[in-house]
Amino acid sequence: MNLSFMRNRSGGGCLMGRKLRHGILACTAATTVVLGAGIPAYADGPTATSPSVGQVTNPGTEPGPNDQLPETDADVVHSAPPAEPEETDLVEDPTPDPLPETDNAGGANGGVYCGPGTTSVYVPRTRGARYHYGVGPSNTNYNGTSRTARTTFTSEVTGEVGVSVSAGLKTSVNFLVAKSEVQWNVGFSVKMTAKVGNQISVDTPAHRSTHGKYGVYRLKTTGVSYLMYSNCKTSAQKMITSYIPIRVGWYIWED
């Protein structure tokens, strides 16, 4: 087999002492081999089982930029980097405020009774696109030859990704995830771990760049959060946006 020169660039550089998002120091390695024909991308190593696209996409909604996930471990090659959430008030794994010690029900409500004390409530409303949360830096290989090349990325960092939630959630994250699982029959997780040693191989066309980022796909959901008092009156309802881990995997794009 003839091997040809490829240029390997790691996004942000693979420098010792670089502080990453999860407090882990590492980078992603890449290797390349020039081939005569293209082969679909595949993933090796431990990867979380992926639910089908039909399970996690709302009927009648437009899929988001990261929503085109396959039903197997093979990953689609995208034409752009992973999109970032639009919300600016997201918090990682927030802790809700303690419930008030006194019931702020505001008086009688026609004799209606919903139980002693104050209860926190979360009601799922919508589910949307999937977004990729990277663990460690992205990696790039440029194919400077005139033939298709096989590029292999290997993750060299382990990191944990949890739930991101917009401001105002009255319940725990665990409760939000449990309610969302029941609502849509989807296998969510409160946290998922992207582990070191996972590999993926993909074809890089001549004079093109392939980029790879390892991490966790999260599903965007919305729901309503509020407090319910003993007389069944409620606090003001707050619309909550959350990003819930659903699978571990690579995001690959090409330019």
PDB file of N, CA and C in Angstrom, residues 20-24 26 133-136 155-162 191-196 214-216 248:
ATOM      1  N   LEU A  20      -8.966  22.348  29.751  1.00  0.00           N
ATOM      2  CA  LEU A  20     -10.156  22.128  28.969  1.00  0.00           C
ATOM      3  C   LEU A  20     -11.384  22.352  29.816  1.00  0.00           C
ATOM      4  N   ARG A  21     -12.556  22.212  29.155  1.00  0.00           N
ATOM      5  CA  ARG A  21     -13.823  22.572  29.759  1.00  0.00           C
ATOM      6  C   ARG A  21     -14.147  21.734  30.974  1.00  0.00           C
ATOM      7  N   HIS A  22     -13.736  20.460  30.991  1.00  0.00           N
ATOM      8  CA  HIS A  22     -14.067  19.580  32.104  1.00  0.00           C
ATOM      9  C   HIS A  22     -12.896  19.424  33.070  1.00  0.00           C
ATOM     10  N   GLY A  23     -11.889  20.320  32.968  1.00  0.00           N
ATOM     11  CA  GLY A  23     -10.773  20.260  33.890  1.00  0.00           C
ATOM     12  C   GLY A  23      -9.833  19.120  33.590  1.00  0.00           C
ATOM     13  N   ILE A  24      -9.754  18.691  32.311  1.00  0.00           N
ATOM     14  CA  ILE A  24      -8.909  17.563  31.924  1.00  0.00           C
ATOM     15  C   ILE A  24      -7.928  18.058  30.882  1.00  0.00           C
ATOM     16  N   ALA A  26      -5.667  17.211  27.770  1.00  0.00           N
ATOM     17  CA  ALA A  26      -5.441  16.200  26.746  1.00  0.00           C
ATOM     18  C   ALA A  26      -5.738  16.777  25.384  1.00  0.00           C
ATOM     19  N   TYR A 133     -22.013  18.227  22.391  1.00  0.00           N
ATOM     20  CA  TYR A 133     -21.193  18.895  23.402  1.00  0.00           C
ATOM     21  C   TYR A 133     -19.833  18.211  23.405  1.00  0.00           C
ATOM     22  N   GLY A 134     -18.816  18.899  22.927  1.00  0.00           N
ATOM     23  CA  GLY A 134     -17.503  18.290  22.770  1.00  0.00           C
ATOM     24  C   GLY A 134     -16.746  18.134  24.075  1.00  0.00           C
ATOM     25  N   VAL A 135     -15.997  17.047  24.173  1.00  0.00           N
ATOM     26  CA  VAL A 135     -15.096  16.790  25.294  1.00  0.00           C
ATOM     27  C   VAL A 135     -13.675  16.825  24.738  1.00  0.00           C
ATOM     28  N   GLY A 136     -12.900  17.851  25.089  1.00  0.00           N
ATOM     29  CA  GLY A 136     -11.576  18.011  24.516  1.00  0.00           C
ATOM     30  C   GLY A 136     -11.631  18.817  23.224  1.00  0.00           C
ATOM     31  N   SER A 155      -9.802   9.462  20.490  1.00  0.00           N
ATOM     32  CA  SER A 155      -9.992  10.333  21.656  1.00  0.00           C
ATOM     33  C   SER A 155      -8.940  10.026  22.713  1.00  0.00           C
ATOM     34  N   GLU A 156      -8.362  11.054  23.284  1.00  0.00           N
ATOM     35  CA  GLU A 156      -7.334  10.884  24.313  1.00  0.00           C
ATOM     36  C   GLU A 156      -7.706  11.616  25.591  1.00  0.00           C
ATOM     37  N   VAL A 157      -9.001  11.792  25.809  1.00  0.00           N
ATOM     38  CA  VAL A 157      -9.468  12.485  26.999  1.00  0.00           C
ATOM     39  C   VAL A 157     -10.775  11.847  27.446  1.00  0.00           C
ATOM     40  N   THR A 158     -10.971  11.769  28.740  1.00  0.00           N
ATOM     41  CA  THR A 158     -12.239  11.317  29.316  1.00  0.00           C
ATOM     42  C   THR A 158     -12.910  12.499  29.993  1.00  0.00           C
ATOM     43  N   GLY A 159     -14.178  12.681  29.717  1.00  0.00           N
ATOM     44  CA  GLY A 159     -14.908  13.793  30.311  1.00  0.00           C
ATOM     45  C   GLY A 159     -16.375  13.462  30.498  1.00  0.00           C
ATOM     46  N   GLU A 160     -16.984  14.060  31.484  1.00  0.00           N
ATOM     47  CA  GLU A 160     -18.386  13.825  31.822  1.00  0.00           C
ATOM     48  C   GLU A 160     -19.227  15.022  31.403  1.00  0.00           C
ATOM     49  N   VAL A 161     -20.366  14.747  30.798  1.00  0.00           N
ATOM     50  CA  VAL A 161     -21.271  15.795  30.340  1.00  0.00           C
ATOM     51  C   VAL A 161     -22.633  15.583  30.987  1.00  0.00           C
ATOM     52  N   GLY A 162     -23.184  16.629  31.576  1.00  0.00           N
ATOM     53  CA  GLY A 162     -24.466  16.545  32.238  1.00  0.00           C
ATOM     54  C   GLY A 162     -25.549  17.327  31.526  1.00  0.00           C
ATOM     55  N   LYS A 191     -26.183  12.100  33.319  1.00  0.00           N
ATOM     56  CA  LYS A 191     -24.799  12.354  32.923  1.00  0.00           C
ATOM     57  C   LYS A 191     -24.314  11.215  32.024  1.00  0.00           C
ATOM     58  N   MET A 192     -23.426  11.553  31.092  1.00  0.00           N
ATOM     59  CA  MET A 192     -22.770  10.549  30.255  1.00  0.00           C
ATOM     60  C   MET A 192     -21.282  10.861  30.189  1.00  0.00           C
ATOM     61  N   THR A 193     -20.481   9.813  30.012  1.00  0.00           N
ATOM     62  CA  THR A 193     -19.033   9.970  29.979  1.00  0.00           C
ATOM     63  C   THR A 193     -18.479   9.596  28.616  1.00  0.00           C
ATOM     64  N   ALA A 194     -17.769  10.521  28.007  1.00  0.00           N
ATOM     65  CA  ALA A 194     -17.020  10.253  26.771  1.00  0.00           C
ATOM     66  C   ALA A 194     -15.618   9.817  27.187  1.00  0.00           C
ATOM     67  N   LYS A 195     -15.247   8.601  26.794  1.00  0.00           N
ATOM     68  CA  LYS A 195     -14.028   8.000  27.328  1.00  0.00           C
ATOM     69  C   LYS A 195     -12.859   8.041  26.350  1.00  0.00           C
ATOM     70  N   VAL A 196     -11.677   7.977  26.924  1.00  0.00           N
ATOM     71  CA  VAL A 196     -10.448   7.928  26.145  1.00  0.00           C
ATOM     72  C   VAL A 196     -10.388   6.629  25.353  1.00  0.00           C
ATOM     73  N   TYR A 214     -15.077  14.609  19.638  1.00  0.00           N
ATOM     74  CA  TYR A 214     -15.698  13.550  20.414  1.00  0.00           C
ATOM     75  C   TYR A 214     -16.424  14.158  21.606  1.00  0.00           C
ATOM     76  N   GLY A 215     -17.564  13.576  21.956  1.00  0.00           N
ATOM     77  CA  GLY A 215     -18.307  14.122  23.084  1.00  0.00           C
ATOM     78  C   GLY A 215     -19.663  13.464  23.248  1.00  0.00           C
ATOM     79  N   VAL A 216     -20.646  14.247  23.654  1.00  0.00           N
ATOM     80  CA  VAL A 216     -21.974  13.732  23.989  1.00  0.00           C
ATOM     81  C   VAL A 216     -23.041  14.511  23.227  1.00  0.00           C
ATOM     82  N   VAL A 248     -23.279   9.040  23.448  1.00  0.00           N
ATOM     83  CA  VAL A 248     -21.884   9.427  23.279  1.00  0.00           C
ATOM     84  C   VAL A 248     -21.489   9.186  21.826  1.00  0.00           C
TER      85      VAL A 248
END
